[in-house]
Amino acid sequence: MTAPKTLYDKIWDAHVAHEAEDGTCLLYIDRHLVHEVTSPQAFEGLRMAGRKVRAPEKTIAVPDHNVPTTLDREKGIDNEESRIQVEALDRNAKEFGIHYYPVSDVRQGIVHIVGPEQGWTLPGMTVVCGDSHTATHGAFGALAHGIGTSEVEHVLATQTLIQKKSKNMKVEITGKLKPGVTAKDITLAVIGATGTAGGTGHVIEYCGEAIRDLSMEGRMTVCNMAIEGGARAGLIAPDETTFEYVKGRPHAPKGAQWEAALAWWKTLYTDEGAHFDKVVTLRAEDIEPVVTWGTSPEDVLPITGVVPSPEDFTGGKVEAVRRALDYMGLTPGQKLTDIEIDTVFIGSCTNGRIEDLRAAAEILKGKKIKVKRAMVVPGSGLVRAQAEEEGIAQIFQDAGFEWRLAGCSMCLAMNPDQLSEGERCAATSNRNFEGRQGYKGRTHLVSPAMAAAAALTGRLTDVREMM
Amino acid sequence: MEKFETFTGIAAPMPLVNIDTDMIIPKVFLKTIKRSGLGVHAFDEMRYDRDGNEIPDFVLNQPAYRKAQILIAGDNFGCGSSREHAPWALADFGIKVVVSTSFADIFFNNCFKNGMLPIVLPQEQVDILMKDAERGENARMTVDLEAQEITTSEGEVIKFEVDAFKKHCLLNGLDDIGLTLEKAAAIDSFEAKARAERPWV
């Protein structure tokens, strides 16, 4: 009998193309997603060395970081450098013969939303992208992680990645979530509990009843932020929810291939008794709607809390908290619900899917925003189209939100969607780092429902008061 | 890639924890399609004010540390994005070695691809190096990758661990892609086997 394996062990073992004596492996890559920011130097490297893309049929590109999200974007990109980057991807996709969704395609959107939506991401695959939020695809039980540009070039040229196996970490969320608590609150609560380096060197498998109960959209939100907890990747074992989501997608297997795939996918779970190097367990009942108050995703508290003091911490974190409070313009002891918000951003690869927009619209329906500005940036053209069909777009617009085209937008503010100095934003994105959403901009990470609640009151708000 | 050779250089103390990739290289500089020229923008928002003037307090702006080749940093250095622009910026500035108690995985890997050596040490040893670095430009440390040793300005020797394959690549300035292509036959046979077992991929 073979030793019990974790889900990660199984996917890893199925993809080792070569193993050296010291354990350094060539891991075969099933899907390589590409965007315009981290790929130009990689394609240039191929060109200089006279190399081709080894598996263009497994390589999918879409511009997302730089693209404008305003309705007039067909007129082109004003910023010259952004334009050059997107044009470089246009050219590289064509020259190297890879799948491509240009800005003009209705399927264009954030790479981590487009991949699953088009059925490129399937259970048991290895998926990489020059983007740390590649962890998103782990929601399908795919081993998915971010890589640097040199590794992008390596995968383009060889379809493999040089890797050593990470450790196994289990994050179990037992029981059922309370009303008003979402996947975003789970993932932030986990980071709050483990810290931003808690997962370093590990691949996390999320499990437990609260995870099982999540939709694919929710699971993607959870896995998306595995990287914020330092983990190389996050995984959720595929189940009926997964198969249901995948079935019928443009690039999902069909007919006899579907049956064969399904038979293998059903073997992708952690065996009884498999070893985890680290285990973290949270009770779903204990998780409240949360917000971040600082400049690291681990700076997270229930919305009912107060801003902490540097003295509440130890070691290097004391100075980091002092700096964060200064940057964020907050005072220890201040109630989180007293923090006034200027701007609300709903979107990103963390929370730019249809379910996220529905959750926000549910809170906004028939009401008006009190913040200075609010925008919704759907994660893809298809999410946008679906939201329009469901009447959600109208709810946002009636409430006073700007209804944008798809892209990364204000999550990292590489396009014109940016915060100004001191502007305070409740955002459904994934990073509250200094300057992330704009120079000296202040970010509070929240769920879509919490973002909607903040938009209505003009301050951080417990969404449960509105339900 | 250039070979990593033993050197003696200035170490700059950056005790802040969670120095993220957005701090190392803000997104406005990610729009380049080249690898070079980012050194002047390393730590941009910590290093310059809005008008582009240097902020004198920032460690790499201080006369003693302007030519630093080593960073001694707080926990979890390089957390955040996969942007290789972060190690490109540090390397272009002249940084060859970063020491911390921990690094984010992607940043850690990215360093090796660019001839840089990230070194993980226990807190007590990082503290010793931090203290040494705080002494300024006369406190030059020596990093010997072959021997896996850092020697402080006072001659204290600290041993460090490094992955054998990564060490080999750094010391010899080897290109990963070239090495992997030598194993093309293994990739070919894996691909054929995988295609038979999982034809839907």
PDB file of N, CA and C in Angstrom, chain B residues 72-73 75 99-103 119-130 150 158-161:
ATOM      1  N   ILE B  72      20.298  44.437   5.205  1.00  0.00           N
ATOM      2  CA  ILE B  72      19.916  43.608   6.348  1.00  0.00           C
ATOM      3  C   ILE B  72      18.495  44.046   6.702  1.00  0.00           C
ATOM      4  N   ALA B  73      17.524  43.142   6.496  1.00  0.00           N
ATOM      5  CA  ALA B  73      16.127  43.569   6.524  1.00  0.00           C
ATOM      6  C   ALA B  73      15.308  42.842   7.585  1.00  0.00           C
ATOM      7  N   ASP B  75      11.678  40.972   9.030  1.00  0.00           N
ATOM      8  CA  ASP B  75      11.010  39.723   8.621  1.00  0.00           C
ATOM      9  C   ASP B  75      10.203  39.876   7.341  1.00  0.00           C
ATOM     10  N   VAL B  99      19.681  39.998   3.535  1.00  0.00           N
ATOM     11  CA  VAL B  99      19.611  39.082   4.677  1.00  0.00           C
ATOM     12  C   VAL B  99      18.340  39.376   5.460  1.00  0.00           C
ATOM     13  N   SER B 100      17.590  38.337   5.799  1.00  0.00           N
ATOM     14  CA  SER B 100      16.397  38.513   6.635  1.00  0.00           C
ATOM     15  C   SER B 100      16.101  37.208   7.358  1.00  0.00           C
ATOM     16  N   THR B 101      15.168  37.269   8.294  1.00  0.00           N
ATOM     17  CA  THR B 101      14.746  36.025   8.949  1.00  0.00           C
ATOM     18  C   THR B 101      13.845  35.216   8.024  1.00  0.00           C
ATOM     19  N   SER B 102      13.159  35.911   7.088  1.00  0.00           N
ATOM     20  CA  SER B 102      12.307  35.195   6.121  1.00  0.00           C
ATOM     21  C   SER B 102      12.053  36.064   4.899  1.00  0.00           C
ATOM     22  N   PHE B 103      11.781  35.377   3.798  1.00  0.00           N
ATOM     23  CA  PHE B 103      11.468  36.043   2.533  1.00  0.00           C
ATOM     24  C   PHE B 103      10.180  35.461   1.980  1.00  0.00           C
ATOM     25  N   ILE B 119      19.605  35.615   1.847  1.00  0.00           N
ATOM     26  CA  ILE B 119      20.109  34.724   2.917  1.00  0.00           C
ATOM     27  C   ILE B 119      19.135  34.748   4.098  1.00  0.00           C
ATOM     28  N   VAL B 120      18.701  33.569   4.504  1.00  0.00           N
ATOM     29  CA  VAL B 120      17.816  33.448   5.664  1.00  0.00           C
ATOM     30  C   VAL B 120      18.648  33.076   6.882  1.00  0.00           C
ATOM     31  N   LEU B 121      18.508  33.844   7.953  1.00  0.00           N
ATOM     32  CA  LEU B 121      19.228  33.550   9.196  1.00  0.00           C
ATOM     33  C   LEU B 121      18.277  33.677  10.381  1.00  0.00           C
ATOM     34  N   PRO B 122      18.602  33.020  11.481  1.00  0.00           N
ATOM     35  CA  PRO B 122      17.779  33.197  12.685  1.00  0.00           C
ATOM     36  C   PRO B 122      17.857  34.642  13.197  1.00  0.00           C
ATOM     37  N   GLN B 123      16.833  35.020  13.955  1.00  0.00           N
ATOM     38  CA  GLN B 123      16.723  36.392  14.469  1.00  0.00           C
ATOM     39  C   GLN B 123      18.015  36.886  15.131  1.00  0.00           C
ATOM     40  N   GLU B 124      18.630  36.045  15.993  1.00  0.00           N
ATOM     41  CA  GLU B 124      19.811  36.505  16.756  1.00  0.00           C
ATOM     42  C   GLU B 124      20.942  36.892  15.813  1.00  0.00           C
ATOM     43  N   GLN B 125      21.079  36.127  14.732  1.00  0.00           N
ATOM     44  CA  GLN B 125      22.173  36.423  13.808  1.00  0.00           C
ATOM     45  C   GLN B 125      21.854  37.627  12.924  1.00  0.00           C
ATOM     46  N   VAL B 126      20.566  37.770  12.567  1.00  0.00           N
ATOM     47  CA  VAL B 126      20.168  38.976  11.831  1.00  0.00           C
ATOM     48  C   VAL B 126      20.424  40.195  12.724  1.00  0.00           C
ATOM     49  N   ASP B 127      20.140  40.053  14.019  1.00  0.00           N
ATOM     50  CA  ASP B 127      20.374  41.160  14.963  1.00  0.00           C
ATOM     51  C   ASP B 127      21.851  41.562  14.996  1.00  0.00           C
ATOM     52  N   ILE B 128      22.730  40.573  14.985  1.00  0.00           N
ATOM     53  CA  ILE B 128      24.175  40.863  14.999  1.00  0.00           C
ATOM     54  C   ILE B 128      24.559  41.654  13.740  1.00  0.00           C
ATOM     55  N   LEU B 129      24.046  41.195  12.602  1.00  0.00           N
ATOM     56  CA  LEU B 129      24.376  41.866  11.337  1.00  0.00           C
ATOM     57  C   LEU B 129      23.739  43.256  11.269  1.00  0.00           C
ATOM     58  N   MET B 130      22.522  43.357  11.822  1.00  0.00           N
ATOM     59  CA  MET B 130      21.822  44.654  11.831  1.00  0.00           C
ATOM     60  C   MET B 130      22.659  45.672  12.610  1.00  0.00           C
ATOM     61  N   ILE B 150      29.154  34.720   6.055  1.00  0.00           N
ATOM     62  CA  ILE B 150      29.238  36.184   6.088  1.00  0.00           C
ATOM     63  C   ILE B 150      30.193  36.532   7.214  1.00  0.00           C
ATOM     64  N   ILE B 158      29.508  34.207  10.318  1.00  0.00           N
ATOM     65  CA  ILE B 158      28.172  33.630  10.414  1.00  0.00           C
ATOM     66  C   ILE B 158      27.946  32.726   9.211  1.00  0.00           C
ATOM     67  N   LYS B 159      27.625  31.469   9.496  1.00  0.00           N
ATOM     68  CA  LYS B 159      27.381  30.496   8.415  1.00  0.00           C
ATOM     69  C   LYS B 159      25.932  30.594   7.950  1.00  0.00           C
ATOM     70  N   PHE B 160      25.685  30.337   6.679  1.00  0.00           N
ATOM     71  CA  PHE B 160      24.303  30.317   6.203  1.00  0.00           C
ATOM     72  C   PHE B 160      24.060  29.122   5.293  1.00  0.00           C
ATOM     73  N   GLU B 161      22.789  28.764   5.171  1.00  0.00           N
ATOM     74  CA  GLU B 161      22.372  27.648   4.316  1.00  0.00           C
ATOM     75  C   GLU B 161      21.948  28.189   2.952  1.00  0.00           C
TER      76      GLU B 161
END
